[in-house]
Short mmCIF file of C-alpha atoms in Angstrom, two decimals:
data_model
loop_
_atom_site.label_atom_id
_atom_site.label_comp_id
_atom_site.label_asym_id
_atom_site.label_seq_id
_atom_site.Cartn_x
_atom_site.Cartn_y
_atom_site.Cartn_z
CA UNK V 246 -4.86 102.20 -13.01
CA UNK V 247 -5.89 98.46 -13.28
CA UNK V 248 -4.42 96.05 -15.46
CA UNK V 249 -6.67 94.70 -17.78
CA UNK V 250 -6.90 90.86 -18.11
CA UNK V 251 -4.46 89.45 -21.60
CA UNK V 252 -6.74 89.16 -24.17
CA UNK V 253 -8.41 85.85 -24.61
CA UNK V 254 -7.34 84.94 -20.79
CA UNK V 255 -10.32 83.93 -18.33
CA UNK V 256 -10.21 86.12 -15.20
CA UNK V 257 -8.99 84.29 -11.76
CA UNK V 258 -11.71 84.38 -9.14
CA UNK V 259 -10.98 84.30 -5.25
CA UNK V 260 -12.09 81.35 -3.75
CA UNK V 261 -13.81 81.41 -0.57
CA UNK V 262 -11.81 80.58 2.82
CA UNK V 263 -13.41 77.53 4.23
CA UNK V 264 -15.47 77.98 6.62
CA UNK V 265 -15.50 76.92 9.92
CA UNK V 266 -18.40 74.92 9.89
CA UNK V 267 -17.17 72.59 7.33
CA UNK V 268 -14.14 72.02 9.03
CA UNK V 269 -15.89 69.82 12.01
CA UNK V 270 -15.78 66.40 12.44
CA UNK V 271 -18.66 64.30 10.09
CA UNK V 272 -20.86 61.36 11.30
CA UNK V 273 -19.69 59.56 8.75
CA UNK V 274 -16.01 59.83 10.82
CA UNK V 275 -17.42 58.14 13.26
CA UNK V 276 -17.93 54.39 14.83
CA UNK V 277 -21.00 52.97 14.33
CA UNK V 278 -23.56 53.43 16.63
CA UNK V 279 -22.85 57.15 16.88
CA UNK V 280 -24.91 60.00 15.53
CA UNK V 281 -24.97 64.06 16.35
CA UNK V 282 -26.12 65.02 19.68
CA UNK V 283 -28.29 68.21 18.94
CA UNK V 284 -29.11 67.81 22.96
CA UNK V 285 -29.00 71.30 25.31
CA UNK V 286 -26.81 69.77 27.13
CA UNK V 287 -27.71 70.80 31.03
CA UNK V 288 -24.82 70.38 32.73
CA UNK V 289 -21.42 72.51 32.88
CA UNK V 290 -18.29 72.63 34.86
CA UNK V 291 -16.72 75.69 35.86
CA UNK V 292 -13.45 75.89 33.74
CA UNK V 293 -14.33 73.62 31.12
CA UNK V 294 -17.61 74.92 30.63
CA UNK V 295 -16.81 76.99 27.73
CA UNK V 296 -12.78 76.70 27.09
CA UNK V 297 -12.65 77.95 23.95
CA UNK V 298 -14.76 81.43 25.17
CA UNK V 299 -12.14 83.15 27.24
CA UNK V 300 -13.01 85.93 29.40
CA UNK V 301 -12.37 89.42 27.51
CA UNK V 302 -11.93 87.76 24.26
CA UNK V 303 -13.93 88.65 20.92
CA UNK V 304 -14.89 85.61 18.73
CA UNK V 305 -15.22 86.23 15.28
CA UNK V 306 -16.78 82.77 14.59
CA UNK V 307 -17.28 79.11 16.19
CA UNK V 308 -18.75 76.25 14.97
CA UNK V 309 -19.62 73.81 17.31
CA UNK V 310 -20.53 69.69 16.96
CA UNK V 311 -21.35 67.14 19.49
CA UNK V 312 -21.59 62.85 19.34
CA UNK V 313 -23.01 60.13 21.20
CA UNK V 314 -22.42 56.72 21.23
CA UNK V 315 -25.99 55.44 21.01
CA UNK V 316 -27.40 58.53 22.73
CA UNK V 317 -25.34 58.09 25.83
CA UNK V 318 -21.66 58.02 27.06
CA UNK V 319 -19.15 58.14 25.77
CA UNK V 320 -19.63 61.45 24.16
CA UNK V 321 -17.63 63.50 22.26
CA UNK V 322 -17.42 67.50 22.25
CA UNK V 323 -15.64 69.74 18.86
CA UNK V 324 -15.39 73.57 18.69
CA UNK V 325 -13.20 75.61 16.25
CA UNK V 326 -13.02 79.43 16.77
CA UNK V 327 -11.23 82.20 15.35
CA UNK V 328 -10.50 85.84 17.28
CA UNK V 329 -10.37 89.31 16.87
CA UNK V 330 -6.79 88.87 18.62
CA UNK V 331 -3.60 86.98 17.58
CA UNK V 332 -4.40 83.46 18.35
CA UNK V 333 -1.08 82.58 20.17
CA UNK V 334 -2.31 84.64 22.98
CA UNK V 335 -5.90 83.28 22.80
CA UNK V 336 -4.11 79.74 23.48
CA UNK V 337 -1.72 81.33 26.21
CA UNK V 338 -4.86 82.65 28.67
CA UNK V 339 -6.97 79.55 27.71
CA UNK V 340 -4.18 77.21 29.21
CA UNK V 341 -3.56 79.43 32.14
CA UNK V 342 -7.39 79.83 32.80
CA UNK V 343 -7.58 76.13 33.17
CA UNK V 344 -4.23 75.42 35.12
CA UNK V 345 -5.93 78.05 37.59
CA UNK V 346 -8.87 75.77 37.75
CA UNK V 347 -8.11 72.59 39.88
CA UNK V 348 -11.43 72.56 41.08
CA UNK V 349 -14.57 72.04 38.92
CA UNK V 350 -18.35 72.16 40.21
CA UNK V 351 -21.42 72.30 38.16
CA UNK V 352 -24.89 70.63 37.59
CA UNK V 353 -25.64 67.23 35.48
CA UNK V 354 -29.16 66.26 34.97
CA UNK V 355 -29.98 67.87 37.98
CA UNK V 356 -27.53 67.04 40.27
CA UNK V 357 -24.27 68.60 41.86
CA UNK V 358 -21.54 67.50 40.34
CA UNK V 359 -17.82 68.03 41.52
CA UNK V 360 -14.08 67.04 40.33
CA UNK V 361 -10.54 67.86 39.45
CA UNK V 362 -8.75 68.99 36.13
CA UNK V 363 -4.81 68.66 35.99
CA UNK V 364 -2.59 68.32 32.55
CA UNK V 365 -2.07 65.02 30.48
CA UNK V 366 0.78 63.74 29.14
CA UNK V 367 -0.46 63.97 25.14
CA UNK V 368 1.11 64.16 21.96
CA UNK V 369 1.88 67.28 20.59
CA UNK V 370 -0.76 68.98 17.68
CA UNK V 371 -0.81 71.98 15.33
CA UNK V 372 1.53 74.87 16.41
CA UNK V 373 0.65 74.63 20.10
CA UNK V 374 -1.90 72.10 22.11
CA UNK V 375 -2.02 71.36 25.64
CA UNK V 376 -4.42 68.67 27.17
CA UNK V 377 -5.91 67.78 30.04
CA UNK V 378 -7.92 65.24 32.15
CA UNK V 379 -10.33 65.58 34.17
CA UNK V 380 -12.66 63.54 36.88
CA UNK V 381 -16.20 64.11 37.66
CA UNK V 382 -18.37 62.63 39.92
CA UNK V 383 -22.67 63.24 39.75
CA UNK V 384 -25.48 61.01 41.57
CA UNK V 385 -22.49 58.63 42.77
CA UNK V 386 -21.12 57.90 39.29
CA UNK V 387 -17.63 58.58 37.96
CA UNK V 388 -17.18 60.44 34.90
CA UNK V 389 -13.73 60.84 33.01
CA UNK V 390 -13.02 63.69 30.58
CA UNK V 391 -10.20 64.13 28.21
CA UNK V 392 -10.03 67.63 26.75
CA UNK V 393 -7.22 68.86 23.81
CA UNK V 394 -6.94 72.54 22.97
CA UNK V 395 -5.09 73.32 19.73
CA UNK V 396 -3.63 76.10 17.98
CA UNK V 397 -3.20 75.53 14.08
CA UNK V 398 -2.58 78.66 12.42
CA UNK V 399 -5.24 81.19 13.57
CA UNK V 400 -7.73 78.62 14.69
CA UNK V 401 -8.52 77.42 18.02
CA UNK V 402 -9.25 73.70 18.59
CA UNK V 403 -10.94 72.48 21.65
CA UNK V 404 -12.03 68.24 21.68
CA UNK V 405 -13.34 66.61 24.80
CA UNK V 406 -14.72 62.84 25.30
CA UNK V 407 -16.62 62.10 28.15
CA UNK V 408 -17.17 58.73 29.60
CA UNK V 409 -18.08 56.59 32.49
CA UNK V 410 -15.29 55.86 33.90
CA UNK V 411 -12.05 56.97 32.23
CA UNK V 412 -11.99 57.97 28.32
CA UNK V 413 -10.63 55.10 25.99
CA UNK V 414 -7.42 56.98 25.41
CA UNK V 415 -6.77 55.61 21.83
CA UNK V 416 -10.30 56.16 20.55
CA UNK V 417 -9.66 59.71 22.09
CA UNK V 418 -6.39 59.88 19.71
CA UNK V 419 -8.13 58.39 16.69
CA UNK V 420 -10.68 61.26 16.56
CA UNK V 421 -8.49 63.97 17.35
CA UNK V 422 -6.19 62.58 14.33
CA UNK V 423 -9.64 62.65 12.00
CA UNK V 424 -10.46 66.22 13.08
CA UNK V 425 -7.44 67.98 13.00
CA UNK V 426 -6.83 67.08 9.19
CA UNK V 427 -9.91 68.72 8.35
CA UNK V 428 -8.93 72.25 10.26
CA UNK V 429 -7.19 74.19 7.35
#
């Protein structure tokens, strides 16, 4: 039997969840100078190729976005994704998957590129984060990446800034702050 709405009283409509999409970071949250990288990007690294994809694990949606300073480096990296499994457990084999990984190899531009990935010391986010530096080095330049995974409630955060050299740590912070207030 459904109950019928008071008489006079306007019916309450679901709103739609948020999607992920409209969750990511913005241009506008950016410094100036940097714009969306729509790019293929043609290189990838072993481990931290696709973090937030574990092995065995279902997505049920991602949303992905991706900056440049000026079309180069530094560059910055955002994925949210949800799972068809509790996403405590997603978090769990991500971090293990990349403590395995000390090691990372891959292609750049073109050219071989090798380094090492080991945990940061970072302040804590959401219900569980965990994050992680690594080095890089292609065609006889240095690259520094500084990578936060995040658990907030059934969504799965993954941030990385790339850089010659080592990642401005604080300008890492700052847009980790502006894109986790927008993950409901």
């Amino acid at each position: 039997t459904a109950i019928a709405p008071a008489q006079g009283s306007v019916p309450v409509r679901k709103q739609k969840a948020p999607t992920l999409a409209s969750m990511l970071l913005t241009v506008s949250q950016m410094p100036i100078g940097w714009g969306v990288d729509n790019s293929q990007s043609s290189g990838s690294t072993s481990c931290l190729g696709k973090i937030l994809e574990p092995t065995g694990i279902k997505q049920t949606g991602s949303a992905t976005v991706n900056f440049a300073d000026n079309g180069s480096v530094p560059e910055v990296g955002e994925k949210l994704a949800t799972y068809a499994v509790p996403a405590n457990k997603v978090f769990a084999k991500i971090v293990a998957t990349i403590d395995r990984c000390k090691t990372l190899t891959g292609t750049a531009g073109g050219y071989k590129m090798t380094g090492t990935v080991g945990q940061m010391s970072f302040p804590r986010y959401g219900d569980q984060s965990a994050a992680f530096a690594a080095t890089l080095t292609a065609a006889r330049l240095t690259y520094g990446e500084d990578v936060l995974v995040v658990r907030k409630g059934s969504i799965l955060f993954g941030i990385a800034e790339d850089s010659l050299g080592s990642p401005d740590l604080s300008q890492f912070q700052s847009f980790v702050g502006a894109a986790l207030k927008r993950v409901q």
